[in-house]
PDB file of C-alpha atoms in Angstrom:
ATOM      1  CA  MET A   1      95.769  82.013 -46.043  1.00  0.00           C
ATOM      2  CA  ASN A   2      94.583  84.738 -43.674  1.00  0.00           C
ATOM      3  CA  SER A   3      97.332  87.194 -42.741  1.00  0.00           C
ATOM      4  CA  CYS A   4      95.621  88.236 -39.492  1.00  0.00           C
ATOM      5  CA  SER A   5      96.967  86.611 -36.375  1.00  0.00           C
ATOM      6  CA  ALA A   6      94.260  84.814 -34.436  1.00  0.00           C
ATOM      7  CA  GLU A   7      94.232  85.050 -30.660  1.00  0.00           C
ATOM      8  CA  ARG A   8      94.314  81.617 -29.084  1.00  0.00           C
ATOM      9  CA  ARG A   9      91.779  81.096 -26.311  1.00  0.00           C
ATOM     10  CA  GLN A  10      91.803  78.362 -23.752  1.00  0.00           C
ATOM     11  CA  VAL A  11      88.589  76.355 -23.826  1.00  0.00           C
ATOM     12  CA  ALA A  12      87.171  73.461 -21.778  1.00  0.00           C
ATOM     13  CA  LEU A  13      83.945  71.555 -22.439  1.00  0.00           C
ATOM     14  CA  ASN A  14      82.061  68.842 -20.578  1.00  0.00           C
ATOM     15  CA  ALA A  15      78.512  67.483 -20.463  1.00  0.00           C
ATOM     16  CA  SER A  16      76.502  64.884 -18.551  1.00  0.00           C
ATOM     17  CA  SER A  17      73.029  63.401 -18.736  1.00  0.00           C
ATOM     18  CA  GLY A  18      70.555  62.486 -16.016  1.00  0.00           C
ATOM     19  CA  GLY A  19      66.988  62.840 -14.853  1.00  0.00           C
ATOM     20  CA  VAL A  20      64.647  62.529 -11.894  1.00  0.00           C
ATOM     21  CA  GLY A  21      61.296  60.892 -11.301  1.00  0.00           C
ATOM     22  CA  PRO A  22      58.656  59.690 -11.243  1.00  0.00           C
ATOM     23  CA  LEU A  23      57.899  62.393  -8.712  1.00  0.00           C
ATOM     24  CA  PRO A  24      55.234  62.066  -6.016  1.00  0.00           C
ATOM     25  CA  ILE A  25      52.539  64.639  -5.263  1.00  0.00           C
ATOM     26  CA  ILE A  26      54.367  67.575  -3.649  1.00  0.00           C
ATOM     27  CA  THR A  27      52.110  70.176  -2.043  1.00  0.00           C
ATOM     28  CA  THR A  28      54.476  71.318   0.709  1.00  0.00           C
ATOM     29  CA  LEU A  29      58.118  72.323   0.627  1.00  0.00           C
ATOM     30  CA  PHE A  30      60.465  69.353   0.575  1.00  0.00           C
ATOM     31  CA  ALA A  31      63.539  69.313   2.811  1.00  0.00           C
ATOM     32  CA  GLU A  32      66.314  69.278   0.202  1.00  0.00           C
ATOM     33  CA  PRO A  33      66.540  70.144  -3.495  1.00  0.00           C
ATOM     34  CA  LEU A  34      66.403  67.123  -5.841  1.00  0.00           C
ATOM     35  CA  ASN A  35      69.392  66.747  -8.156  1.00  0.00           C
ATOM     36  CA  VAL A  36      68.436  66.405 -11.823  1.00  0.00           C
ATOM     37  CA  VAL A  37      71.880  66.372 -13.474  1.00  0.00           C
ATOM     38  CA  SER A  38      75.460  67.384 -12.619  1.00  0.00           C
ATOM     39  CA  THR A  39      78.641  67.810 -14.612  1.00  0.00           C
ATOM     40  CA  THR A  40      82.191  68.887 -13.857  1.00  0.00           C
ATOM     41  CA  ILE A  41      84.543  71.336 -15.534  1.00  0.00           C
ATOM     42  CA  ASP A  42      88.292  71.721 -14.922  1.00  0.00           C
ATOM     43  CA  THR A  43      89.585  75.222 -15.604  1.00  0.00           C
ATOM     44  CA  SER A  44      92.774  74.867 -13.563  1.00  0.00           C
ATOM     45  CA  GLY A  45      95.594  76.815 -15.190  1.00  0.00           C
ATOM     46  CA  MET A  46      93.283  78.741 -17.505  1.00  0.00           C
ATOM     47  CA  GLY A  47      92.817  82.061 -15.719  1.00  0.00           C
ATOM     48  CA  PRO A  48      89.310  83.444 -15.069  1.00  0.00           C
ATOM     49  CA  THR A  49      86.686  81.919 -17.373  1.00  0.00           C
ATOM     50  CA  ASN A  50      83.210  82.658 -18.641  1.00  0.00           C
ATOM     51  CA  ASN A  51      81.233  79.424 -18.271  1.00  0.00           C
ATOM     52  CA  LEU A  52      78.204  78.960 -20.515  1.00  0.00           C
ATOM     53  CA  LEU A  53      75.771  76.383 -19.127  1.00  0.00           C
ATOM     54  CA  HIS A  54      73.053  74.837 -21.266  1.00  0.00           C
ATOM     55  CA  PHE A  55      70.343  72.630 -19.722  1.00  0.00           C
ATOM     56  CA  SER A  56      67.794  70.725 -21.781  1.00  0.00           C
ATOM     57  CA  SER A  57      65.248  68.086 -20.813  1.00  0.00           C
ATOM     58  CA  ILE A  58      61.952  66.402 -21.624  1.00  0.00           C
ATOM     59  CA  ILE A  59      59.297  66.722 -18.923  1.00  0.00           C
ATOM     60  CA  ASN A  60      56.822  63.831 -19.062  1.00  0.00           C
ATOM     61  CA  LEU A  61      53.449  64.651 -17.550  1.00  0.00           C
ATOM     62  CA  PRO A  62      50.564  62.318 -16.697  1.00  0.00           C
ATOM     63  CA  LEU A  63      46.929  63.194 -17.348  1.00  0.00           C
ATOM     64  CA  GLY A  64      45.394  65.652 -14.875  1.00  0.00           C
ATOM     65  CA  ILE A  65      48.624  66.907 -13.297  1.00  0.00           C
ATOM     66  CA  SER A  66      49.273  70.489 -12.225  1.00  0.00           C
ATOM     67  CA  VAL A  67      52.989  71.288 -11.885  1.00  0.00           C
ATOM     68  CA  THR A  68      55.292  74.144 -11.100  1.00  0.00           C
ATOM     69  CA  LEU A  69      58.872  72.919 -11.318  1.00  0.00           C
ATOM     70  CA  ASN A  70      61.501  75.432 -10.223  1.00  0.00           C
ATOM     71  CA  PHE A  71      65.032  74.652 -11.376  1.00  0.00           C
ATOM     72  CA  GLN A  72      68.140  76.180  -9.828  1.00  0.00           C
ATOM     73  CA  ILE A  73      71.873  75.934 -10.549  1.00  0.00           C
ATOM     74  CA  ARG A  74      74.509  75.185  -7.916  1.00  0.00           C
ATOM     75  CA  ARG A  75      78.280  75.549  -8.452  1.00  0.00           C
ATOM     76  CA  SER A  76      80.474  73.541  -6.068  1.00  0.00           C
ATOM     77  CA  GLY A  77      84.243  73.822  -5.733  1.00  0.00           C
ATOM     78  CA  ARG A  78      86.992  73.634  -3.132  1.00  0.00           C
ATOM     79  CA  ASP A  79      85.657  76.821  -1.483  1.00  0.00           C
ATOM     80  CA  GLY A  80      82.169  75.357  -0.986  1.00  0.00           C
ATOM     81  CA  SER A  81      78.873  75.469  -2.813  1.00  0.00           C
ATOM     82  CA  VAL A  82      76.932  78.487  -4.065  1.00  0.00           C
ATOM     83  CA  GLY A  83      73.744  79.036  -6.035  1.00  0.00           C
ATOM     84  CA  VAL A  84      74.290  80.836  -9.348  1.00  0.00           C
ATOM     85  CA  GLY A  85      71.802  82.253 -11.811  1.00  0.00           C
ATOM     86  CA  SER A  86      68.135  82.754 -11.202  1.00  0.00           C
ATOM     87  CA  THR A  87      65.256  80.313 -10.849  1.00  0.00           C
ATOM     88  CA  TYR A  88      64.006  78.768 -14.106  1.00  0.00           C
ATOM     89  CA  THR A  89      60.317  77.771 -13.938  1.00  0.00           C
ATOM     90  CA  PHE A  90      58.299  75.208 -15.865  1.00  0.00           C
ATOM     91  CA  SER A  91      54.573  75.420 -15.073  1.00  0.00           C
ATOM     92  CA  THR A  92      51.521  73.838 -16.669  1.00  0.00           C
ATOM     93  CA  ILE A  93      48.179  72.122 -16.125  1.00  0.00           C
ATOM     94  CA  VAL A  94      47.843  68.975 -18.240  1.00  0.00           C
ATOM     95  CA  ASP A  95      44.571  67.857 -19.843  1.00  0.00           C
ATOM     96  CA  VAL A  96      46.116  64.993 -21.830  1.00  0.00           C
ATOM     97  CA  LEU A  97      49.186  62.803 -21.406  1.00  0.00           C
ATOM     98  CA  GLU A  98      52.079  64.793 -22.798  1.00  0.00           C
ATOM     99  CA  ALA A  99      55.804  65.438 -22.870  1.00  0.00           C
ATOM    100  CA  GLU A 100      57.279  68.917 -23.200  1.00  0.00           C
ATOM    101  CA  ALA A 101      60.787  70.135 -23.952  1.00  0.00           C
ATOM    102  CA  PHE A 102      62.270  72.523 -21.392  1.00  0.00           C
ATOM    103  CA  SER A 103      65.645  74.230 -21.570  1.00  0.00           C
ATOM    104  CA  PHE A 104      67.573  77.270 -20.384  1.00  0.00           C
ATOM    105  CA  GLN A 105      71.048  78.791 -20.542  1.00  0.00           C
ATOM    106  CA  PHE A 106      73.111  80.734 -18.040  1.00  0.00           C
ATOM    107  CA  LEU A 107      76.468  82.516 -18.301  1.00  0.00           C
ATOM    108  CA  ASP A 108      78.588  82.275 -15.137  1.00  0.00           C
ATOM    109  CA  GLU A 109      81.059  85.109 -15.658  1.00  0.00           C
ATOM    110  CA  ALA A 110      84.636  85.669 -14.433  1.00  0.00           C
ATOM    111  CA  VAL A 111      84.923  82.371 -12.535  1.00  0.00           C
ATOM    112  CA  GLU A 112      88.319  81.812 -10.913  1.00  0.00           C
ATOM    113  CA  PRO A 113      90.329  78.824 -12.178  1.00  0.00           C
ATOM    114  CA  GLY A 114      89.591  75.490 -10.509  1.00  0.00           C
ATOM    115  CA  PHE A 115      87.674  72.237 -10.621  1.00  0.00           C
ATOM    116  CA  TYR A 116      83.901  72.800 -10.372  1.00  0.00           C
ATOM    117  CA  THR A 117      80.737  70.745 -10.326  1.00  0.00           C
ATOM    118  CA  TYR A 118      77.619  72.395 -11.719  1.00  0.00           C
ATOM    119  CA  SER A 119      74.276  70.873 -10.706  1.00  0.00           C
ATOM    120  CA  VAL A 120      70.746  71.584 -11.871  1.00  0.00           C
ATOM    121  CA  GLU A 121      68.310  70.881  -9.046  1.00  0.00           C
ATOM    122  CA  LEU A 122      64.571  71.004  -8.496  1.00  0.00           C
ATOM    123  CA  SER A 123      64.210  73.620  -5.791  1.00  0.00           C
ATOM    124  CA  THR A 124      62.324  72.984  -2.573  1.00  0.00           C
ATOM    125  CA  ASN A 125      59.430  75.233  -3.634  1.00  0.00           C
ATOM    126  CA  SER A 126      58.396  73.071  -6.610  1.00  0.00           C
ATOM    127  CA  ILE A 127      54.767  71.889  -6.603  1.00  0.00           C
ATOM    128  CA  ILE A 128      53.147  68.772  -8.083  1.00  0.00           C
ATOM    129  CA  ASP A 129      49.422  68.665  -7.409  1.00  0.00           C
ATOM    130  CA  VAL A 130      46.534  66.298  -8.110  1.00  0.00           C
ATOM    131  CA  THR A 131      48.440  63.446  -9.831  1.00  0.00           C
ATOM    132  CA  PRO A 132      51.879  61.908  -9.138  1.00  0.00           C
ATOM    133  CA  GLY A 133      54.217  60.636 -11.837  1.00  0.00           C
ATOM    134  CA  ALA A 134      55.923  63.605 -13.497  1.00  0.00           C
ATOM    135  CA  THR A 135      59.467  62.850 -14.668  1.00  0.00           C
ATOM    136  CA  VAL A 136      62.316  65.015 -15.896  1.00  0.00           C
ATOM    137  CA  GLY A 137      64.092  62.833 -18.421  1.00  0.00           C
ATOM    138  CA  ASN A 138      66.742  63.093 -21.091  1.00  0.00           C
ATOM    139  CA  ALA A 139      68.274  65.898 -19.042  1.00  0.00           C
ATOM    140  CA  VAL A 140      71.610  67.145 -20.381  1.00  0.00           C
ATOM    141  CA  LEU A 141      73.811  69.773 -18.753  1.00  0.00           C
ATOM    142  CA  SER A 142      76.743  71.082 -20.748  1.00  0.00           C
ATOM    143  CA  VAL A 143      79.384  73.592 -19.660  1.00  0.00           C
ATOM    144  CA  LEU A 144      81.622  75.479 -22.078  1.00  0.00           C
ATOM    145  CA  ALA A 145      84.397  77.412 -20.307  1.00  0.00           C
ATOM    146  CA  VAL A 146      86.367  80.062 -22.201  1.00  0.00           C
ATOM    147  CA  ALA A 147      89.264  81.951 -20.629  1.00  0.00           C
ATOM    148  CA  ASP A 148      89.017  85.767 -20.721  1.00  0.00           C
TER     149      ASP A 148
END
């Protein structure tokens, strides 16, 4: 048995799945971001937490499509909604029918205790040109919160 005393950390974990599509041709900015997937995390009573978000998906692309999909993260709580992280971009021109994996991670640091919803959205400046029908499927968003 190990004689070192281990520090106990408070941890919370949650995940959800979702998707969006098929998407139309988008050559101008659309009015509102499109939600891809959302999940909640309850850190009430934990103290400030570092929240590791992991997003993964499969982007299905029809023949002849040109896409630039810009993903953004939004954190919503009792004090309102705020964008966190940067923009994560998937961009390609497709010559054959294909599906591509796309994922990213983000660490939301020193978040005050509370009940939060994290959402991954397609931002309004995404572009789908030439051919409609792209889908973002098998999208999973997980959040691991660890108290400082």
